[in-house]
Amino acid sequence: MRAYYFDNLPGDQRLPHDSGNSVSDETLKSIGVLHWHIPIDEEGLYERKVDEVAQERNYKNRDVIAISKESLGDQLEVKLKTFYHEHMHEDEEIRYIMKGSGFFDVREHDTESWIRCHMGAGDLMVLPAGIYHRFTLDENNAVRTMRLFKDEPKWIAYNRGPETDANQYRVDYVNSLQTVAVN
């Protein structure tokens, strides 16, 4: 995974939008974003390593989704617009890229800057509950992703706005950042 600040220039969301300013692992950790690279292998050893992360984080369920023209047909562009709208979840979002690639953009709370995380096969990312983020494919236009869940699979997005800013999960997330900054 490669992380850098989004350039905020107009253009297709699937383009790199690389500002040239890299983002360190420490910066990602400071906003609660964790990631690992677990290479896909023929023997399926990657599954054991993904299982270890899932067990450590108390994830019990998973599914696999494909986002591409082949899998979604005419709904692809509609889905991408939904995923790209700035939102948060009340659960951690954990994704393991099995094939293809895409971008997770995460909002750096203090600066309001977007950090773009380009993920490819073997990359696993955990986004904390309450962080504002968005997702899009890259120019390859296809990804196959394992989604992990603590309980039953669900994906409920709360689009950014005053009501979501007051959501308890968002408030808890922001408070956790202030606690980290103090320590």
PDB file of C-alpha atoms in Angstrom:
ATOM      1  CA  MET A   1       0.000   0.000   0.000  1.00  0.00           C
ATOM      2  CA  ARG A   2       1.183   3.481  -0.828  1.00  0.00           C
ATOM      3  CA  ALA A   3      -0.206   6.503   1.044  1.00  0.00           C
ATOM      4  CA  TYR A   4       0.054  10.152   0.057  1.00  0.00           C
ATOM      5  CA  TYR A   5      -1.889  13.402   0.259  1.00  0.00           C
ATOM      6  CA  PHE A   6      -4.626  13.779  -2.373  1.00  0.00           C
ATOM      7  CA  ASP A   7      -3.929  16.673  -4.769  1.00  0.00           C
ATOM      8  CA  ASN A   8      -7.520  18.041  -4.784  1.00  0.00           C
ATOM      9  CA  LEU A   9      -7.293  18.777  -8.513  1.00  0.00           C
ATOM     10  CA  PRO A  10     -10.359  18.204 -10.676  1.00  0.00           C
ATOM     11  CA  GLY A  11     -10.499  15.023 -12.714  1.00  0.00           C
ATOM     12  CA  ASP A  12     -11.694  11.457 -12.658  1.00  0.00           C
ATOM     13  CA  GLN A  13     -11.683  10.036  -9.115  1.00  0.00           C
ATOM     14  CA  ARG A  14      -9.955   6.919 -10.473  1.00  0.00           C
ATOM     15  CA  LEU A  15      -6.812   8.848 -11.397  1.00  0.00           C
ATOM     16  CA  PRO A  16      -3.921   8.816  -8.879  1.00  0.00           C
ATOM     17  CA  HIS A  17      -4.372  12.451  -7.742  1.00  0.00           C
ATOM     18  CA  ASP A  18      -0.872  12.217  -6.275  1.00  0.00           C
ATOM     19  CA  SER A  19       0.317  15.455  -4.646  1.00  0.00           C
ATOM     20  CA  GLY A  20       3.848  14.066  -4.398  1.00  0.00           C
ATOM     21  CA  ASN A  21       3.693  14.281  -0.582  1.00  0.00           C
ATOM     22  CA  SER A  22       3.941  10.826   0.974  1.00  0.00           C
ATOM     23  CA  VAL A  23       2.204   9.912   4.220  1.00  0.00           C
ATOM     24  CA  SER A  24       4.063   7.846   6.816  1.00  0.00           C
ATOM     25  CA  ASP A  25       2.803   4.792   8.672  1.00  0.00           C
ATOM     26  CA  GLU A  26       3.046   6.874  11.864  1.00  0.00           C
ATOM     27  CA  THR A  27       0.633   9.462  10.450  1.00  0.00           C
ATOM     28  CA  LEU A  28      -1.806   6.722   9.451  1.00  0.00           C
ATOM     29  CA  LYS A  29      -1.564   5.131  12.905  1.00  0.00           C
ATOM     30  CA  SER A  30      -2.134   8.534  14.530  1.00  0.00           C
ATOM     31  CA  ILE A  31      -5.591   8.649  12.884  1.00  0.00           C
ATOM     32  CA  GLY A  32      -6.285   4.999  13.690  1.00  0.00           C
ATOM     33  CA  VAL A  33      -5.619   3.507  10.243  1.00  0.00           C
ATOM     34  CA  LEU A  34      -3.790   0.179  10.320  1.00  0.00           C
ATOM     35  CA  HIS A  35      -2.517  -1.862   7.404  1.00  0.00           C
ATOM     36  CA  TRP A  36      -0.603  -5.006   6.551  1.00  0.00           C
ATOM     37  CA  HIS A  37       0.674  -6.576   3.360  1.00  0.00           C
ATOM     38  CA  ILE A  38      -0.172 -10.280   3.246  1.00  0.00           C
ATOM     39  CA  PRO A  39       0.798 -11.585  -0.201  1.00  0.00           C
ATOM     40  CA  ILE A  40      -1.660 -13.833  -2.002  1.00  0.00           C
ATOM     41  CA  ASP A  41      -0.109 -17.248  -2.513  1.00  0.00           C
ATOM     42  CA  GLU A  42      -1.070 -20.400  -4.376  1.00  0.00           C
ATOM     43  CA  GLU A  43      -1.008 -22.515  -1.206  1.00  0.00           C
ATOM     44  CA  GLY A  44      -3.540 -20.333   0.611  1.00  0.00           C
ATOM     45  CA  LEU A  45      -1.159 -19.435   3.451  1.00  0.00           C
ATOM     46  CA  TYR A  46      -2.443 -15.853   3.237  1.00  0.00           C
ATOM     47  CA  GLU A  47      -5.768 -17.092   4.618  1.00  0.00           C
ATOM     48  CA  ARG A  48      -4.076 -18.123   7.868  1.00  0.00           C
ATOM     49  CA  LYS A  49      -2.516 -14.689   8.262  1.00  0.00           C
ATOM     50  CA  VAL A  50      -5.819 -12.934   7.508  1.00  0.00           C
ATOM     51  CA  ASP A  51      -7.469 -15.266  10.048  1.00  0.00           C
ATOM     52  CA  GLU A  52      -4.883 -14.194  12.659  1.00  0.00           C
ATOM     53  CA  VAL A  53      -5.715 -10.518  12.137  1.00  0.00           C
ATOM     54  CA  ALA A  54      -9.443 -11.317  12.208  1.00  0.00           C
ATOM     55  CA  GLN A  55      -9.113 -13.301  15.434  1.00  0.00           C
ATOM     56  CA  GLU A  56      -6.985 -10.594  17.073  1.00  0.00           C
ATOM     57  CA  ARG A  57      -9.646  -7.970  16.207  1.00  0.00           C
ATOM     58  CA  ASN A  58     -12.581 -10.268  17.106  1.00  0.00           C
ATOM     59  CA  TYR A  59     -13.994 -10.616  13.583  1.00  0.00           C
ATOM     60  CA  LYS A  60     -16.289 -13.584  13.126  1.00  0.00           C
ATOM     61  CA  ASN A  61     -17.756 -13.204   9.623  1.00  0.00           C
ATOM     62  CA  ARG A  62     -16.573 -12.376   6.142  1.00  0.00           C
ATOM     63  CA  ASP A  63     -17.648 -12.237   2.558  1.00  0.00           C
ATOM     64  CA  VAL A  64     -16.010 -11.541  -0.789  1.00  0.00           C
ATOM     65  CA  ILE A  65     -17.252  -8.909  -3.205  1.00  0.00           C
ATOM     66  CA  ALA A  66     -16.237  -7.966  -6.721  1.00  0.00           C
ATOM     67  CA  ILE A  67     -16.528  -4.405  -7.959  1.00  0.00           C
ATOM     68  CA  SER A  68     -16.178  -4.238 -11.723  1.00  0.00           C
ATOM     69  CA  LYS A  69     -18.182  -3.694 -14.898  1.00  0.00           C
ATOM     70  CA  GLU A  70     -18.540  -7.479 -15.201  1.00  0.00           C
ATOM     71  CA  SER A  71     -19.952  -7.908 -11.690  1.00  0.00           C
ATOM     72  CA  LEU A  72     -22.133  -4.781 -11.464  1.00  0.00           C
ATOM     73  CA  GLY A  73     -22.955  -3.968 -15.083  1.00  0.00           C
ATOM     74  CA  ASP A  74     -24.757  -0.650 -15.469  1.00  0.00           C
ATOM     75  CA  GLN A  75     -24.789  -0.185 -11.678  1.00  0.00           C
ATOM     76  CA  LEU A  76     -20.991   0.221 -11.488  1.00  0.00           C
ATOM     77  CA  GLU A  77     -20.958   4.011 -11.824  1.00  0.00           C
ATOM     78  CA  VAL A  78     -23.876   4.393  -9.380  1.00  0.00           C
ATOM     79  CA  LYS A  79     -22.112   2.222  -6.789  1.00  0.00           C
ATOM     80  CA  LEU A  80     -18.828   4.084  -7.223  1.00  0.00           C
ATOM     81  CA  LYS A  81     -20.576   7.405  -6.600  1.00  0.00           C
ATOM     82  CA  THR A  82     -22.094   5.943  -3.416  1.00  0.00           C
ATOM     83  CA  PHE A  83     -18.727   4.613  -2.205  1.00  0.00           C
ATOM     84  CA  TYR A  84     -16.979   7.894  -3.085  1.00  0.00           C
ATOM     85  CA  HIS A  85     -19.321  10.089  -1.077  1.00  0.00           C
ATOM     86  CA  GLU A  86     -17.589  11.051   2.174  1.00  0.00           C
ATOM     87  CA  HIS A  87     -19.008   8.866   4.953  1.00  0.00           C
ATOM     88  CA  MET A  88     -18.272   6.951   8.147  1.00  0.00           C
ATOM     89  CA  HIS A  89     -19.409   3.674   9.684  1.00  0.00           C
ATOM     90  CA  GLU A  90     -20.287   2.704  13.235  1.00  0.00           C
ATOM     91  CA  ASP A  91     -18.041  -0.370  12.898  1.00  0.00           C
ATOM     92  CA  GLU A  92     -14.436  -0.746  11.885  1.00  0.00           C
ATOM     93  CA  GLU A  93     -14.080  -1.264   8.172  1.00  0.00           C
ATOM     94  CA  ILE A  94     -11.592  -4.004   7.360  1.00  0.00           C
ATOM     95  CA  ARG A  95     -10.789  -4.909   3.782  1.00  0.00           C
ATOM     96  CA  TYR A  96      -8.339  -7.349   2.216  1.00  0.00           C
ATOM     97  CA  ILE A  97      -7.655  -6.889  -1.498  1.00  0.00           C
ATOM     98  CA  MET A  98      -7.531 -10.267  -3.200  1.00  0.00           C
ATOM     99  CA  LYS A  99      -7.289  -9.096  -6.806  1.00  0.00           C
ATOM    100  CA  GLY A 100      -7.171  -5.757  -8.563  1.00  0.00           C
ATOM    101  CA  SER A 101      -6.664  -2.381  -6.912  1.00  0.00           C
ATOM    102  CA  GLY A 102      -8.350   0.763  -5.704  1.00  0.00           C
ATOM    103  CA  PHE A 103      -8.121   3.808  -3.472  1.00  0.00           C
ATOM    104  CA  PHE A 104      -9.306   4.378   0.078  1.00  0.00           C
ATOM    105  CA  ASP A 105      -9.210   8.074   0.912  1.00  0.00           C
ATOM    106  CA  VAL A 106      -9.230   8.857   4.633  1.00  0.00           C
ATOM    107  CA  ARG A 107      -9.786  12.261   6.189  1.00  0.00           C
ATOM    108  CA  GLU A 108      -6.965  13.546   8.362  1.00  0.00           C
ATOM    109  CA  HIS A 109      -8.955  15.075  11.213  1.00  0.00           C
ATOM    110  CA  ASP A 110      -6.709  17.971  12.249  1.00  0.00           C
ATOM    111  CA  THR A 111      -6.040  19.293   8.730  1.00  0.00           C
ATOM    112  CA  GLU A 112      -9.173  18.064   6.911  1.00  0.00           C
ATOM    113  CA  SER A 113      -6.787  16.831   4.187  1.00  0.00           C
ATOM    114  CA  TRP A 114      -7.511  13.678   2.245  1.00  0.00           C
ATOM    115  CA  ILE A 115      -4.926  10.925   2.510  1.00  0.00           C
ATOM    116  CA  ARG A 116      -5.101   8.602  -0.486  1.00  0.00           C
ATOM    117  CA  CYS A 117      -4.187   4.961   0.149  1.00  0.00           C
ATOM    118  CA  HIS A 118      -3.565   2.985  -3.033  1.00  0.00           C
ATOM    119  CA  MET A 119      -4.198  -0.664  -2.267  1.00  0.00           C
ATOM    120  CA  GLY A 120      -3.464  -3.714  -4.369  1.00  0.00           C
ATOM    121  CA  ALA A 121      -3.613  -7.488  -4.056  1.00  0.00           C
ATOM    122  CA  GLY A 122      -2.383  -8.578  -0.623  1.00  0.00           C
ATOM    123  CA  ASP A 123      -3.091  -5.284   1.138  1.00  0.00           C
ATOM    124  CA  LEU A 124      -5.259  -5.369   4.254  1.00  0.00           C
ATOM    125  CA  MET A 125      -6.549  -2.175   5.873  1.00  0.00           C
ATOM    126  CA  VAL A 126      -8.488  -1.408   9.042  1.00  0.00           C
ATOM    127  CA  LEU A 127     -10.335   1.904   9.262  1.00  0.00           C
ATOM    128  CA  PRO A 128     -11.603   2.820  12.737  1.00  0.00           C
ATOM    129  CA  ALA A 129     -15.303   3.368  13.409  1.00  0.00           C
ATOM    130  CA  GLY A 130     -16.119   7.057  13.013  1.00  0.00           C
ATOM    131  CA  ILE A 131     -13.385   8.041  10.528  1.00  0.00           C
ATOM    132  CA  TYR A 132     -14.544   9.888   7.433  1.00  0.00           C
ATOM    133  CA  HIS A 133     -13.454   8.105   4.282  1.00  0.00           C
ATOM    134  CA  ARG A 134     -14.403   7.142   0.729  1.00  0.00           C
ATOM    135  CA  PHE A 135     -13.485   4.469  -1.807  1.00  0.00           C
ATOM    136  CA  THR A 136     -13.014   4.282  -5.538  1.00  0.00           C
ATOM    137  CA  LEU A 137     -11.496   1.973  -8.065  1.00  0.00           C
ATOM    138  CA  ASP A 138      -8.325   3.038  -9.824  1.00  0.00           C
ATOM    139  CA  GLU A 139      -7.828   3.068 -13.596  1.00  0.00           C
ATOM    140  CA  ASN A 140      -7.799  -0.750 -13.680  1.00  0.00           C
ATOM    141  CA  ASN A 141     -11.530  -0.522 -12.868  1.00  0.00           C
ATOM    142  CA  ALA A 142     -11.813  -3.812 -10.971  1.00  0.00           C
ATOM    143  CA  VAL A 143     -11.230  -5.190  -7.480  1.00  0.00           C
ATOM    144  CA  ARG A 144     -12.056  -8.379  -5.581  1.00  0.00           C
ATOM    145  CA  THR A 145     -12.157  -7.739  -1.857  1.00  0.00           C
ATOM    146  CA  MET A 146     -12.674  -9.748   1.310  1.00  0.00           C
ATOM    147  CA  ARG A 147     -14.741  -7.831   3.853  1.00  0.00           C
ATOM    148  CA  LEU A 148     -14.497  -8.875   7.498  1.00  0.00           C
ATOM    149  CA  PHE A 149     -17.157  -8.193  10.134  1.00  0.00           C
ATOM    150  CA  LYS A 150     -17.403  -8.535  13.909  1.00  0.00           C
ATOM    151  CA  ASP A 151     -20.996  -9.732  13.652  1.00  0.00           C
ATOM    152  CA  GLU A 152     -23.382 -10.254  10.759  1.00  0.00           C
ATOM    153  CA  PRO A 153     -22.216  -8.664   7.501  1.00  0.00           C
ATOM    154  CA  LYS A 154     -23.554  -5.132   7.124  1.00  0.00           C
ATOM    155  CA  TRP A 155     -22.473  -1.964   5.389  1.00  0.00           C
ATOM    156  CA  ILE A 156     -24.253   1.155   6.592  1.00  0.00           C
ATOM    157  CA  ALA A 157     -22.730   4.460   5.497  1.00  0.00           C
ATOM    158  CA  TYR A 158     -23.473   7.705   7.309  1.00  0.00           C
ATOM    159  CA  ASN A 159     -22.750  10.556   4.918  1.00  0.00           C
ATOM    160  CA  ARG A 160     -20.892  13.504   6.376  1.00  0.00           C
ATOM    161  CA  GLY A 161     -23.031  16.289   7.801  1.00  0.00           C
ATOM    162  CA  PRO A 162     -23.997  17.910  11.122  1.00  0.00           C
ATOM    163  CA  GLU A 163     -26.074  14.910  12.176  1.00  0.00           C
ATOM    164  CA  THR A 164     -23.221  12.501  11.474  1.00  0.00           C
ATOM    165  CA  ASP A 165     -20.711  14.800  13.184  1.00  0.00           C
ATOM    166  CA  ALA A 166     -22.853  14.353  16.329  1.00  0.00           C
ATOM    167  CA  ASN A 167     -23.069  10.541  15.931  1.00  0.00           C
ATOM    168  CA  GLN A 168     -21.656   8.929  19.089  1.00  0.00           C
ATOM    169  CA  TYR A 169     -19.235   6.773  17.077  1.00  0.00           C
ATOM    170  CA  ARG A 170     -17.876   9.884  15.363  1.00  0.00           C
ATOM    171  CA  VAL A 171     -17.627  11.742  18.684  1.00  0.00           C
ATOM    172  CA  ASP A 172     -15.797   8.767  20.239  1.00  0.00           C
ATOM    173  CA  TYR A 173     -13.395   8.644  17.289  1.00  0.00           C
ATOM    174  CA  VAL A 174     -12.587  12.369  17.519  1.00  0.00           C
ATOM    175  CA  ASN A 175     -12.129  12.074  21.295  1.00  0.00           C
ATOM    176  CA  SER A 176      -9.749   9.139  20.810  1.00  0.00           C
ATOM    177  CA  LEU A 177      -7.576  11.329  18.562  1.00  0.00           C
ATOM    178  CA  GLN A 178      -7.404  14.033  21.209  1.00  0.00           C
ATOM    179  CA  THR A 179      -6.423  11.426  23.825  1.00  0.00           C
ATOM    180  CA  VAL A 180      -3.618  10.158  21.550  1.00  0.00           C
ATOM    181  CA  ALA A 181      -2.409  13.734  20.942  1.00  0.00           C
ATOM    182  CA  VAL A 182      -2.209  14.415  24.694  1.00  0.00           C
ATOM    183  CA  ASN A 183      -0.178  11.264  25.415  1.00  0.00           C
TER     184      ASN A 183
END
